[in-house]
Amino acid sequence: MRLHLLVVAACAGAFPTYVSREKDGAEAVPPKPAYYAHKDRSSRDRFAAVAAGAAPKNFTTLEALAYAQFRSPICHSVAHALGRRVYAEARGAFATPADRLDAALAACEYRCTGGCLHGAVAAYAVATPATVDIPQTCARASMRRILPFGECAHAAGHALALTLSEGAAFAACEAQRRDPSVAHYCAGGVIMELGDGFFGGARAVGDRCGGLPASARASCFYYGLRKEALRDRDLAKVLRRRCPAPPAGGDRGAYRSCVYGAASGLVKDGMTGDLGARGAKSCERHVPAADRPHCVDGLMFRTAKYGKAGMVAATCAAFADADLAALCRDVADAGMYTRRKDALMRDYMDEGEGG
């Protein structure tokens, strides 16, 4: 029997437990950006002078990385290129790609919310002729000291997109379906690396996402709908426009993936309690009861990593349904790249029993 079916809430309208207690227990917890602000405090005056144009940059790659962190504590995307440079610069000192990867991971740490590390993994993939072996790469001691397995899978997705055709990259992620969270995070890395061009100018999101392997659908809707959701700041409007509920016997997994994408897009760049609370109310008013956990998952996906103070409490308190409020807290507590949400991942792949 699957873990997510072991515990069922007793009240009316309850749904299976979607967040297990069995995974991630011994995994690394990456530090928050504030850790690096403290670590770099001796460089603060120099960085401020450079930012003001009063001093030349003349940065080494690692100094440039620390400066990027100073300018913007998240700085994720810009650090991908710096991670590739860190890996390249290890070439002279370390003989094998694996040794260079270990050195790059030690240098990058978790700066720029993992952006440097993601870039280093991508550079390692380009330097090695074989397809990235996700379990092997993510089990490396140098990786496990910094990243949980799920986020490593996302970094591997970036690498696959750089080394394989689009179809082959998604197939490599799909091959991890025995660990559905890993397949999901991997696909997100592929789509993020491919960029906006992945959807084309018309942004035919539904057709594009519907044509992908099932493990990629939820990530696809997240990246496909986030600009629209950010622009409208109205979850109900995006749900009506992009996520029509399927008829009886229709593809519930695709619908739930769309709901997740719309909800996660809503709070992507506005991780505040008021916006989260509005999203919570929209989840309950505009999403069928069996699919509301997936709306919760979308709202809470990024909060552990990027949420503003008080966002989780305000968002979860806005749910009238006590089970949804509890799930909201559980998803937030589990973290952004947790593998404790396999039950939700199976639902996006239309493998769950939740409806």
mmCIF file of C-alpha atoms in Angstrom, residues 153-286:
data_model
loop_
_atom_site.group_PDB
_atom_site.id
_atom_site.type_symbol
_atom_site.label_atom_id
_atom_site.label_comp_id
_atom_site.label_asym_id
_atom_site.label_seq_id
_atom_site.Cartn_x
_atom_site.Cartn_y
_atom_site.Cartn_z
ATOM 1 C CA ALA A 153 17.296 16.329 -10.136
ATOM 2 C CA HIS A 154 16.233 19.833 -11.198
ATOM 3 C CA ALA A 155 19.881 20.738 -11.844
ATOM 4 C CA ALA A 156 20.248 17.527 -13.846
ATOM 5 C CA GLY A 157 17.299 18.634 -15.972
ATOM 6 C CA HIS A 158 19.224 21.785 -16.922
ATOM 7 C CA ALA A 159 22.128 19.563 -17.908
ATOM 8 C CA LEU A 160 19.983 17.226 -19.986
ATOM 9 C CA ALA A 161 18.554 20.158 -21.930
ATOM 10 C CA LEU A 162 22.074 21.237 -22.864
ATOM 11 C CA THR A 163 23.281 17.824 -23.946
ATOM 12 C CA LEU A 164 20.275 16.121 -25.566
ATOM 13 C CA SER A 165 17.468 16.919 -27.935
ATOM 14 C CA GLU A 166 14.308 18.212 -26.299
ATOM 15 C CA GLY A 167 12.499 14.898 -26.671
ATOM 16 C CA ALA A 168 15.429 12.877 -25.350
ATOM 17 C CA ALA A 169 15.838 15.207 -22.356
ATOM 18 C CA PHE A 170 12.202 14.771 -21.346
ATOM 19 C CA ALA A 171 12.468 11.023 -21.922
ATOM 20 C CA ALA A 172 15.446 10.885 -19.547
ATOM 21 C CA CYS A 173 13.371 12.630 -16.871
ATOM 22 C CA GLU A 174 10.391 10.382 -17.571
ATOM 23 C CA ALA A 175 12.649 7.365 -17.029
ATOM 24 C CA GLN A 176 12.791 8.381 -13.341
ATOM 25 C CA ARG A 177 9.030 7.917 -12.858
ATOM 26 C CA ARG A 178 9.621 5.269 -10.221
ATOM 27 C CA ASP A 179 10.517 8.334 -8.109
ATOM 28 C CA PRO A 180 7.821 10.699 -9.418
ATOM 29 C CA SER A 181 9.080 13.804 -7.628
ATOM 30 C CA VAL A 182 12.503 13.355 -9.213
ATOM 31 C CA ALA A 183 10.935 13.059 -12.679
ATOM 32 C CA HIS A 184 8.875 16.206 -12.032
ATOM 33 C CA TYR A 185 11.792 18.339 -10.824
ATOM 34 C CA CYS A 186 14.002 17.079 -13.635
ATOM 35 C CA ALA A 187 11.440 18.151 -16.242
ATOM 36 C CA GLY A 188 11.272 21.590 -14.638
ATOM 37 C CA GLY A 189 15.024 21.949 -15.112
ATOM 38 C CA VAL A 190 14.709 21.026 -18.795
ATOM 39 C CA ILE A 191 11.987 23.616 -19.405
ATOM 40 C CA MET A 192 13.782 26.322 -17.448
ATOM 41 C CA GLU A 193 16.965 25.765 -19.451
ATOM 42 C CA LEU A 194 15.104 25.873 -22.764
ATOM 43 C CA GLY A 195 13.640 29.260 -21.793
ATOM 44 C CA ASP A 196 10.697 31.208 -23.191
ATOM 45 C CA GLY A 197 11.355 29.902 -26.682
ATOM 46 C CA PHE A 198 10.055 26.556 -25.487
ATOM 47 C CA PHE A 199 6.478 27.858 -25.694
ATOM 48 C CA GLY A 200 6.837 29.958 -28.844
ATOM 49 C CA GLY A 201 5.392 33.373 -29.515
ATOM 50 C CA ALA A 202 1.764 32.246 -29.338
ATOM 51 C CA ARG A 203 2.285 30.550 -25.968
ATOM 52 C CA ALA A 204 -0.102 27.700 -26.777
ATOM 53 C CA VAL A 205 0.492 26.382 -23.290
ATOM 54 C CA GLY A 206 -2.222 23.732 -23.142
ATOM 55 C CA ASP A 207 -1.217 22.094 -26.414
ATOM 56 C CA ARG A 208 2.471 22.313 -25.576
ATOM 57 C CA CYS A 209 2.138 20.813 -22.117
ATOM 58 C CA GLY A 210 -0.383 18.209 -23.199
ATOM 59 C CA GLY A 211 2.089 16.862 -25.730
ATOM 60 C CA LEU A 212 4.798 16.147 -23.146
ATOM 61 C CA PRO A 213 5.352 13.011 -21.065
ATOM 62 C CA ALA A 214 3.004 12.968 -18.080
ATOM 63 C CA SER A 215 5.834 13.611 -15.610
ATOM 64 C CA ALA A 216 6.548 16.963 -17.290
ATOM 65 C CA ARG A 217 3.033 18.390 -17.363
ATOM 66 C CA ALA A 218 2.893 20.128 -13.989
ATOM 67 C CA SER A 219 6.263 21.825 -14.487
ATOM 68 C CA CYS A 220 5.241 22.804 -18.002
ATOM 69 C CA PHE A 221 2.103 24.577 -16.802
ATOM 70 C CA TYR A 222 4.091 26.303 -14.066
ATOM 71 C CA TYR A 223 6.506 27.850 -16.550
ATOM 72 C CA GLY A 224 3.838 28.331 -19.197
ATOM 73 C CA LEU A 225 1.285 30.194 -17.077
ATOM 74 C CA ARG A 226 3.441 32.194 -14.709
ATOM 75 C CA LYS A 227 3.725 35.353 -16.850
ATOM 76 C CA GLU A 228 -0.016 35.410 -17.342
ATOM 77 C CA ALA A 229 -0.706 34.736 -13.670
ATOM 78 C CA LEU A 230 1.785 37.402 -12.614
ATOM 79 C CA ARG A 231 0.229 39.916 -14.960
ATOM 80 C CA ASP A 232 -3.385 39.302 -13.950
ATOM 81 C CA ARG A 233 -2.845 38.654 -10.230
ATOM 82 C CA ASP A 234 -6.248 36.962 -10.462
ATOM 83 C CA LEU A 235 -6.147 33.193 -10.076
ATOM 84 C CA ALA A 236 -9.842 32.752 -10.896
ATOM 85 C CA LYS A 237 -9.385 34.480 -14.250
ATOM 86 C CA VAL A 238 -6.407 32.328 -15.225
ATOM 87 C CA LEU A 239 -8.207 29.163 -14.143
ATOM 88 C CA ARG A 240 -11.251 30.025 -16.258
ATOM 89 C CA ARG A 241 -9.154 30.930 -19.273
ATOM 90 C CA ARG A 242 -6.548 28.163 -19.162
ATOM 91 C CA CYS A 243 -7.797 25.297 -16.977
ATOM 92 C CA PRO A 244 -11.312 24.193 -17.957
ATOM 93 C CA ALA A 245 -12.295 21.253 -15.769
ATOM 94 C CA PRO A 246 -12.409 18.001 -17.734
ATOM 95 C CA PRO A 247 -15.654 16.084 -18.211
ATOM 96 C CA ALA A 248 -16.277 12.928 -16.234
ATOM 97 C CA GLY A 249 -13.666 10.392 -17.271
ATOM 98 C CA GLY A 250 -11.424 13.138 -18.691
ATOM 99 C CA ASP A 251 -7.749 13.654 -18.001
ATOM 100 C CA ARG A 252 -7.744 14.711 -14.375
ATOM 101 C CA GLY A 253 -3.949 14.718 -14.278
ATOM 102 C CA ALA A 254 -3.704 17.369 -16.982
ATOM 103 C CA TYR A 255 -6.324 19.523 -15.239
ATOM 104 C CA ARG A 256 -4.553 19.247 -11.899
ATOM 105 C CA SER A 257 -1.256 20.112 -13.558
ATOM 106 C CA CYS A 258 -2.855 23.249 -14.985
ATOM 107 C CA VAL A 259 -4.332 24.237 -11.611
ATOM 108 C CA TYR A 260 -0.929 23.756 -9.989
ATOM 109 C CA GLY A 261 0.753 25.856 -12.684
ATOM 110 C CA ALA A 262 -1.733 28.704 -12.389
ATOM 111 C CA ALA A 263 -1.507 28.795 -8.582
ATOM 112 C CA SER A 264 2.279 28.636 -8.478
ATOM 113 C CA GLY A 265 2.516 31.303 -11.163
ATOM 114 C CA LEU A 266 0.260 33.626 -9.174
ATOM 115 C CA VAL A 267 2.746 33.940 -6.322
ATOM 116 C CA LYS A 268 5.953 33.481 -8.306
ATOM 117 C CA ASP A 269 7.186 37.060 -7.862
ATOM 118 C CA GLY A 270 4.814 38.141 -5.120
ATOM 119 C CA MET A 271 5.491 35.818 -2.212
ATOM 120 C CA THR A 272 3.373 37.746 0.274
ATOM 121 C CA GLY A 273 0.623 36.755 2.656
ATOM 122 C CA ASP A 274 -2.078 38.940 1.125
ATOM 123 C CA LEU A 275 -1.568 37.515 -2.361
ATOM 124 C CA GLY A 276 -1.330 33.980 -0.984
ATOM 125 C CA ALA A 277 -4.563 34.467 0.972
ATOM 126 C CA ARG A 278 -6.371 35.675 -2.150
ATOM 127 C CA GLY A 279 -5.072 32.616 -3.956
ATOM 128 C CA ALA A 280 -6.296 30.337 -1.166
ATOM 129 C CA LYS A 281 -9.813 31.749 -1.424
ATOM 130 C CA SER A 282 -9.767 31.308 -5.205
ATOM 131 C CA CYS A 283 -8.686 27.690 -4.791
ATOM 132 C CA GLU A 284 -11.749 26.965 -2.669
ATOM 133 C CA ARG A 285 -14.190 28.939 -4.812
ATOM 134 C CA HIS A 286 -13.095 27.998 -8.314
#
